[in-house]
Amino acid sequence: MPPVVKLSVDADEVPVWRAALARAFAEAGLAVELRLAGETVAPETVSYLVYVPSGPVRDFRPYTGLKALLSLWAGVEKALANPTLPADTPLCRMVDPGMTRGMVEYLVAETLRHHLDLDARRCGPDGGWPQTAPPLAGERRVGVLGLGELGAEVARTLAGLGFVVRGWSRTPKRIEGVRCLAGAAGLDETLSQSEILACVLPRTPATENLLDARAFGLTPRGATIINAGRGELIDDAALLAALDDGRIARATLDVFRVEPLPADHPFRRHPRVFATAHVAAFTRPRSAAAVIAAQIARAEVGLELLHVVDRARGY
Ligand code: NAP
């Protein structure tokens, strides 16, 4: 009997995921029985749940035969907060080459926009002609907080463009062209040496409010903050205070404590905040479905699953 794979995503996303998964399973030569949420299937017969925490399946207790929970999201704080998450079933987060490309493109675009200060160089209706030479990348110090699947590729790409790159993670890393730092001293060096700081950390108890008044006190005066990790990494009030006193010149924010960002939130109208609607890096069905197929193929032949979440660490 082929294993039963159940898909639990938001209703409007079902057709695209069903098609992408069916194609990926066929391409992998994997025989599975794909079931959608709402289709009649005995929960205890389901081997793999491919899901998002906002989807219809939220109570995992009837799913007693699960071999793995395969999340379609990279961030797992919402998945971990589910009280019915089975203790002994591996939870895998999504590592998708398409998502990684998206994050690289978003963070590189914003880094370059701030680096070149294109907004200040615009020829406007005042007849001005602001013709000053922008610095080259080799004259710009940038930092990347988080050197995981996404951050490492961002740091590598920025280094490839010639930026002076520091990167920070929990454990030491080696990335060509990047000064990789770890631990408390590494954080302080990264903060104090980054004119543009791009953040792509997960939300965990250890990273919440990492970017607070102390952190903004360490960054060079006039630094730019870009946050595509999670909103909780930033102390909002401290960032607004640092923007208002000029210590932080500009912020690009893609993620927020409350999403959608409330209409009356000061980030929406601050003249030096550029806010986007959690669009930095989407899970891309085509490439992500291939990852799901590969995970199931591994598990079915007894190989270890990849990207299993360490629940104690929180990512
Ligand atoms: P990942 O592969 O798990 O990497 C996480 C990185 O953060 C690792 O380098 C890790 O260090 C580091 N880290 C975690 N806790 C730390 C701590 N306390 N101190 C220092 N470094 C710490 O995750 P990923 O796939 O790169 O994704 C990162 C996050 O991006 C996700 O969790 C999600 O929140 C966010 N995200 C946002 C979007 C968007 O559209 N805005 C899209 C996708 C993901 P080690 O390497 O030493 O473990």
mmCIF file with all atom_site columns, C-alpha atoms in Angstrom, residues 67-201:
data_model
loop_
_atom_site.group_PDB
_atom_site.id
_atom_site.type_symbol
_atom_site.label_atom_id
_atom_site.label_alt_id
_atom_site.label_comp_id
_atom_site.label_asym_id
_atom_site.label_entity_id
_atom_site.label_seq_id
_atom_site.pdbx_PDB_ins_code
_atom_site.Cartn_x
_atom_site.Cartn_y
_atom_site.Cartn_z
_atom_site.occupancy
_atom_site.B_iso_or_equiv
_atom_site.pdbx_formal_charge
_atom_site.auth_seq_id
_atom_site.auth_comp_id
_atom_site.auth_asym_id
_atom_site.auth_atom_id
_atom_site.pdbx_PDB_model_num
ATOM 1   C CA . LYS A 1 67  ? 5.966  9.420  10.085  1.00 0.00 ? 67  LYS A CA 1
ATOM 2   C CA . ALA A 1 68  ? 6.626  13.135 9.616   1.00 0.00 ? 68  ALA A CA 1
ATOM 3   C CA . LEU A 1 69  ? 5.063  16.572 9.679   1.00 0.00 ? 69  LEU A CA 1
ATOM 4   C CA . LEU A 1 70  ? 6.335  18.438 6.625   1.00 0.00 ? 70  LEU A CA 1
ATOM 5   C CA . SER A 1 71  ? 5.833  22.195 6.988   1.00 0.00 ? 71  SER A CA 1
ATOM 6   C CA . LEU A 1 72  ? 5.652  24.372 3.884   1.00 0.00 ? 72  LEU A CA 1
ATOM 7   C CA . TRP A 1 73  ? 6.943  27.336 5.889   1.00 0.00 ? 73  TRP A CA 1
ATOM 8   C CA . ALA A 1 74  ? 10.571 28.039 6.802   1.00 0.00 ? 74  ALA A CA 1
ATOM 9   C CA . GLY A 1 75  ? 9.730  29.700 10.111  1.00 0.00 ? 75  GLY A CA 1
ATOM 10  C CA . VAL A 1 76  ? 8.412  27.237 12.660  1.00 0.00 ? 76  VAL A CA 1
ATOM 11  C CA . GLU A 1 77  ? 7.428  29.258 15.712  1.00 0.00 ? 77  GLU A CA 1
ATOM 12  C CA . LYS A 1 78  ? 3.702  28.880 14.905  1.00 0.00 ? 78  LYS A CA 1
ATOM 13  C CA . ALA A 1 79  ? 4.092  25.139 14.227  1.00 0.00 ? 79  ALA A CA 1
ATOM 14  C CA . LEU A 1 80  ? 5.879  24.702 17.564  1.00 0.00 ? 80  LEU A CA 1
ATOM 15  C CA . ALA A 1 81  ? 3.173  26.631 19.406  1.00 0.00 ? 81  ALA A CA 1
ATOM 16  C CA . ASN A 1 82  ? 0.525  24.019 18.491  1.00 0.00 ? 82  ASN A CA 1
ATOM 17  C CA . PRO A 1 83  ? -0.238 22.150 21.741  1.00 0.00 ? 83  PRO A CA 1
ATOM 18  C CA . THR A 1 84  ? -1.263 18.999 19.826  1.00 0.00 ? 84  THR A CA 1
ATOM 19  C CA . LEU A 1 85  ? 2.089  18.666 18.047  1.00 0.00 ? 85  LEU A CA 1
ATOM 20  C CA . PRO A 1 86  ? 3.050  15.006 18.574  1.00 0.00 ? 86  PRO A CA 1
ATOM 21  C CA . ALA A 1 87  ? 6.195  14.811 20.708  1.00 0.00 ? 87  ALA A CA 1
ATOM 22  C CA . ASP A 1 88  ? 7.851  11.952 18.852  1.00 0.00 ? 88  ASP A CA 1
ATOM 23  C CA . THR A 1 89  ? 7.027  12.785 15.232  1.00 0.00 ? 89  THR A CA 1
ATOM 24  C CA . PRO A 1 90  ? 9.735  14.689 13.368  1.00 0.00 ? 90  PRO A CA 1
ATOM 25  C CA . LEU A 1 91  ? 8.716  18.191 12.292  1.00 0.00 ? 91  LEU A CA 1
ATOM 26  C CA . CYS A 1 92  ? 10.589 19.315 9.166   1.00 0.00 ? 92  CYS A CA 1
ATOM 27  C CA . ARG A 1 93  ? 10.746 22.938 8.132   1.00 0.00 ? 93  ARG A CA 1
ATOM 28  C CA . MET A 1 94  ? 10.789 24.023 4.499   1.00 0.00 ? 94  MET A CA 1
ATOM 29  C CA . VAL A 1 95  ? 14.142 24.605 2.852   1.00 0.00 ? 95  VAL A CA 1
ATOM 30  C CA . ASP A 1 96  ? 13.281 25.542 -0.716  1.00 0.00 ? 96  ASP A CA 1
ATOM 31  C CA . PRO A 1 97  ? 15.769 26.743 -3.335  1.00 0.00 ? 97  PRO A CA 1
ATOM 32  C CA . GLY A 1 98  ? 13.056 29.016 -4.770  1.00 0.00 ? 98  GLY A CA 1
ATOM 33  C CA . MET A 1 99  ? 12.503 30.622 -1.377  1.00 0.00 ? 99  MET A CA 1
ATOM 34  C CA . THR A 1 100 ? 16.237 31.086 -0.902  1.00 0.00 ? 100 THR A CA 1
ATOM 35  C CA . ARG A 1 101 ? 16.500 32.865 -4.279  1.00 0.00 ? 101 ARG A CA 1
ATOM 36  C CA . GLY A 1 102 ? 13.605 35.118 -3.279  1.00 0.00 ? 102 GLY A CA 1
ATOM 37  C CA . MET A 1 103 ? 15.290 36.098 -0.020  1.00 0.00 ? 103 MET A CA 1
ATOM 38  C CA . VAL A 1 104 ? 18.597 36.756 -1.763  1.00 0.00 ? 104 VAL A CA 1
ATOM 39  C CA . GLU A 1 105 ? 16.905 38.973 -4.340  1.00 0.00 ? 105 GLU A CA 1
ATOM 40  C CA . TYR A 1 106 ? 14.930 40.937 -1.727  1.00 0.00 ? 106 TYR A CA 1
ATOM 41  C CA . LEU A 1 107 ? 17.838 41.550 0.635   1.00 0.00 ? 107 LEU A CA 1
ATOM 42  C CA . VAL A 1 108 ? 20.332 42.307 -2.128  1.00 0.00 ? 108 VAL A CA 1
ATOM 43  C CA . ALA A 1 109 ? 17.867 44.730 -3.753  1.00 0.00 ? 109 ALA A CA 1
ATOM 44  C CA . GLU A 1 110 ? 17.301 46.598 -0.500  1.00 0.00 ? 110 GLU A CA 1
ATOM 45  C CA . THR A 1 111 ? 21.001 46.581 0.395   1.00 0.00 ? 111 THR A CA 1
ATOM 46  C CA . LEU A 1 112 ? 21.859 48.083 -3.017  1.00 0.00 ? 112 LEU A CA 1
ATOM 47  C CA . ARG A 1 113 ? 19.070 50.674 -2.838  1.00 0.00 ? 113 ARG A CA 1
ATOM 48  C CA . HIS A 1 114 ? 20.315 51.917 0.517   1.00 0.00 ? 114 HIS A CA 1
ATOM 49  C CA . HIS A 1 115 ? 23.979 51.576 -0.447  1.00 0.00 ? 115 HIS A CA 1
ATOM 50  C CA . LEU A 1 116 ? 23.490 53.724 -3.562  1.00 0.00 ? 116 LEU A CA 1
ATOM 51  C CA . ASP A 1 117 ? 21.034 56.019 -1.743  1.00 0.00 ? 117 ASP A CA 1
ATOM 52  C CA . LEU A 1 118 ? 18.945 56.073 -4.874  1.00 0.00 ? 118 LEU A CA 1
ATOM 53  C CA . ASP A 1 119 ? 16.079 57.909 -3.193  1.00 0.00 ? 119 ASP A CA 1
ATOM 54  C CA . ALA A 1 120 ? 18.370 60.905 -2.491  1.00 0.00 ? 120 ALA A CA 1
ATOM 55  C CA . ARG A 1 121 ? 19.757 60.847 -6.036  1.00 0.00 ? 121 ARG A CA 1
ATOM 56  C CA . ARG A 1 122 ? 16.396 61.150 -7.720  1.00 0.00 ? 122 ARG A CA 1
ATOM 57  C CA . CYS A 1 123 ? 16.004 64.122 -10.071 1.00 0.00 ? 123 CYS A CA 1
ATOM 58  C CA . GLY A 1 124 ? 12.756 65.661 -8.889  1.00 0.00 ? 124 GLY A CA 1
ATOM 59  C CA . PRO A 1 125 ? 10.522 68.514 -10.018 1.00 0.00 ? 125 PRO A CA 1
ATOM 60  C CA . ASP A 1 126 ? 12.702 71.064 -8.132  1.00 0.00 ? 126 ASP A CA 1
ATOM 61  C CA . GLY A 1 127 ? 15.140 71.048 -11.066 1.00 0.00 ? 127 GLY A CA 1
ATOM 62  C CA . GLY A 1 128 ? 17.966 69.714 -8.885  1.00 0.00 ? 128 GLY A CA 1
ATOM 63  C CA . TRP A 1 129 ? 20.800 67.677 -10.360 1.00 0.00 ? 129 TRP A CA 1
ATOM 64  C CA . PRO A 1 130 ? 22.302 65.758 -7.402  1.00 0.00 ? 130 PRO A CA 1
ATOM 65  C CA . GLN A 1 131 ? 25.418 64.544 -9.168  1.00 0.00 ? 131 GLN A CA 1
ATOM 66  C CA . THR A 1 132 ? 27.690 63.024 -6.513  1.00 0.00 ? 132 THR A CA 1
ATOM 67  C CA . ALA A 1 133 ? 29.508 59.727 -6.867  1.00 0.00 ? 133 ALA A CA 1
ATOM 68  C CA . PRO A 1 134 ? 28.036 56.921 -4.775  1.00 0.00 ? 134 PRO A CA 1
ATOM 69  C CA . PRO A 1 135 ? 30.545 54.709 -2.945  1.00 0.00 ? 135 PRO A CA 1
ATOM 70  C CA . LEU A 1 136 ? 31.457 51.350 -4.422  1.00 0.00 ? 136 LEU A CA 1
ATOM 71  C CA . ALA A 1 137 ? 30.501 48.136 -2.645  1.00 0.00 ? 137 ALA A CA 1
ATOM 72  C CA . GLY A 1 138 ? 34.063 47.637 -1.443  1.00 0.00 ? 138 GLY A CA 1
ATOM 73  C CA . GLU A 1 139 ? 33.693 50.828 0.596   1.00 0.00 ? 139 GLU A CA 1
ATOM 74  C CA . ARG A 1 140 ? 30.506 49.643 2.331   1.00 0.00 ? 140 ARG A CA 1
ATOM 75  C CA . ARG A 1 141 ? 30.342 47.472 5.436   1.00 0.00 ? 141 ARG A CA 1
ATOM 76  C CA . VAL A 1 142 ? 27.271 45.273 5.635   1.00 0.00 ? 142 VAL A CA 1
ATOM 77  C CA . GLY A 1 143 ? 26.186 42.721 8.224   1.00 0.00 ? 143 GLY A CA 1
ATOM 78  C CA . VAL A 1 144 ? 23.925 39.692 7.993   1.00 0.00 ? 144 VAL A CA 1
ATOM 79  C CA . LEU A 1 145 ? 22.328 38.379 11.187  1.00 0.00 ? 145 LEU A CA 1
ATOM 80  C CA . GLY A 1 146 ? 21.585 34.668 10.720  1.00 0.00 ? 146 GLY A CA 1
ATOM 81  C CA . LEU A 1 147 ? 23.737 32.473 8.503   1.00 0.00 ? 147 LEU A CA 1
ATOM 82  C CA . GLY A 1 148 ? 21.356 29.592 7.933   1.00 0.00 ? 148 GLY A CA 1
ATOM 83  C CA . GLU A 1 149 ? 19.877 28.379 4.654   1.00 0.00 ? 149 GLU A CA 1
ATOM 84  C CA . LEU A 1 150 ? 18.788 31.896 3.737   1.00 0.00 ? 150 LEU A CA 1
ATOM 85  C CA . GLY A 1 151 ? 21.325 34.158 5.460   1.00 0.00 ? 151 GLY A CA 1
ATOM 86  C CA . ALA A 1 152 ? 24.394 32.242 4.282   1.00 0.00 ? 152 ALA A CA 1
ATOM 87  C CA . GLU A 1 153 ? 23.362 32.632 0.639   1.00 0.00 ? 153 GLU A CA 1
ATOM 88  C CA . VAL A 1 154 ? 22.584 36.315 1.176   1.00 0.00 ? 154 VAL A CA 1
ATOM 89  C CA . ALA A 1 155 ? 26.005 36.893 2.777   1.00 0.00 ? 155 ALA A CA 1
ATOM 90  C CA . ARG A 1 156 ? 27.757 34.932 0.008   1.00 0.00 ? 156 ARG A CA 1
ATOM 91  C CA . THR A 1 157 ? 25.994 36.960 -2.695  1.00 0.00 ? 157 THR A CA 1
ATOM 92  C CA . LEU A 1 158 ? 26.734 40.316 -1.036  1.00 0.00 ? 158 LEU A CA 1
ATOM 93  C CA . ALA A 1 159 ? 30.384 39.315 -0.693  1.00 0.00 ? 159 ALA A CA 1
ATOM 94  C CA . GLY A 1 160 ? 30.363 38.339 -4.369  1.00 0.00 ? 160 GLY A CA 1
ATOM 95  C CA . LEU A 1 161 ? 29.207 41.871 -5.219  1.00 0.00 ? 161 LEU A CA 1
ATOM 96  C CA . GLY A 1 162 ? 32.238 43.207 -3.389  1.00 0.00 ? 162 GLY A CA 1
ATOM 97  C CA . PHE A 1 163 ? 30.699 44.382 -0.104  1.00 0.00 ? 163 PHE A CA 1
ATOM 98  C CA . VAL A 1 164 ? 32.683 44.094 3.117   1.00 0.00 ? 164 VAL A CA 1
ATOM 99  C CA . VAL A 1 165 ? 30.488 41.473 4.792   1.00 0.00 ? 165 VAL A CA 1
ATOM 100 C CA . ARG A 1 166 ? 30.231 40.312 8.374   1.00 0.00 ? 166 ARG A CA 1
ATOM 101 C CA . GLY A 1 167 ? 27.821 37.559 9.303   1.00 0.00 ? 167 GLY A CA 1
ATOM 102 C CA . TRP A 1 168 ? 26.617 36.357 12.670  1.00 0.00 ? 168 TRP A CA 1
ATOM 103 C CA . SER A 1 169 ? 25.171 33.040 13.793  1.00 0.00 ? 169 SER A CA 1
ATOM 104 C CA . ARG A 1 170 ? 24.861 30.947 16.940  1.00 0.00 ? 170 ARG A CA 1
ATOM 105 C CA . THR A 1 171 ? 27.588 28.502 15.957  1.00 0.00 ? 171 THR A CA 1
ATOM 106 C CA . PRO A 1 172 ? 30.737 29.422 13.972  1.00 0.00 ? 172 PRO A CA 1
ATOM 107 C CA . LYS A 1 173 ? 30.561 29.219 10.172  1.00 0.00 ? 173 LYS A CA 1
ATOM 108 C CA . ARG A 1 174 ? 32.928 29.480 7.209   1.00 0.00 ? 174 ARG A CA 1
ATOM 109 C CA . ILE A 1 175 ? 31.712 31.349 4.145   1.00 0.00 ? 175 ILE A CA 1
ATOM 110 C CA . GLU A 1 176 ? 34.164 32.509 1.532   1.00 0.00 ? 176 GLU A CA 1
ATOM 111 C CA . GLY A 1 177 ? 34.572 36.291 1.533   1.00 0.00 ? 177 GLY A CA 1
ATOM 112 C CA . VAL A 1 178 ? 32.546 36.731 4.724   1.00 0.00 ? 178 VAL A CA 1
ATOM 113 C CA . ARG A 1 179 ? 33.898 37.455 8.203   1.00 0.00 ? 179 ARG A CA 1
ATOM 114 C CA . CYS A 1 180 ? 31.795 34.958 10.146  1.00 0.00 ? 180 CYS A CA 1
ATOM 115 C CA . LEU A 1 181 ? 31.217 35.682 13.818  1.00 0.00 ? 181 LEU A CA 1
ATOM 116 C CA . ALA A 1 182 ? 29.328 33.963 16.625  1.00 0.00 ? 182 ALA A CA 1
ATOM 117 C CA . GLY A 1 183 ? 28.429 34.548 20.244  1.00 0.00 ? 183 GLY A CA 1
ATOM 118 C CA . ALA A 1 184 ? 27.912 37.764 22.182  1.00 0.00 ? 184 ALA A CA 1
ATOM 119 C CA . ALA A 1 185 ? 31.216 39.374 21.167  1.00 0.00 ? 185 ALA A CA 1
ATOM 120 C CA . GLY A 1 186 ? 30.530 38.449 17.544  1.00 0.00 ? 186 GLY A CA 1
ATOM 121 C CA . LEU A 1 187 ? 27.146 40.155 17.716  1.00 0.00 ? 187 LEU A CA 1
ATOM 122 C CA . ASP A 1 188 ? 28.645 43.357 19.059  1.00 0.00 ? 188 ASP A CA 1
ATOM 123 C CA . GLU A 1 189 ? 31.302 43.429 16.345  1.00 0.00 ? 189 GLU A CA 1
ATOM 124 C CA . THR A 1 190 ? 28.704 42.796 13.646  1.00 0.00 ? 190 THR A CA 1
ATOM 125 C CA . LEU A 1 191 ? 26.452 45.544 14.994  1.00 0.00 ? 191 LEU A CA 1
ATOM 126 C CA . SER A 1 192 ? 29.247 48.085 15.421  1.00 0.00 ? 192 SER A CA 1
ATOM 127 C CA . GLN A 1 193 ? 30.724 47.417 11.967  1.00 0.00 ? 193 GLN A CA 1
ATOM 128 C CA . SER A 1 194 ? 27.569 47.311 9.843   1.00 0.00 ? 194 SER A CA 1
ATOM 129 C CA . GLU A 1 195 ? 26.409 50.409 8.012   1.00 0.00 ? 195 GLU A CA 1
ATOM 130 C CA . ILE A 1 196 ? 23.673 48.253 6.508   1.00 0.00 ? 196 ILE A CA 1
ATOM 131 C CA . LEU A 1 197 ? 22.392 45.407 8.668   1.00 0.00 ? 197 LEU A CA 1
ATOM 132 C CA . ALA A 1 198 ? 20.204 42.691 7.123   1.00 0.00 ? 198 ALA A CA 1
ATOM 133 C CA . CYS A 1 199 ? 18.432 40.398 9.545   1.00 0.00 ? 199 CYS A CA 1
ATOM 134 C CA . VAL A 1 200 ? 17.216 36.911 8.654   1.00 0.00 ? 200 VAL A CA 1
ATOM 135 C CA . LEU A 1 201 ? 17.132 35.179 12.019  1.00 0.00 ? 201 LEU A CA 1
#
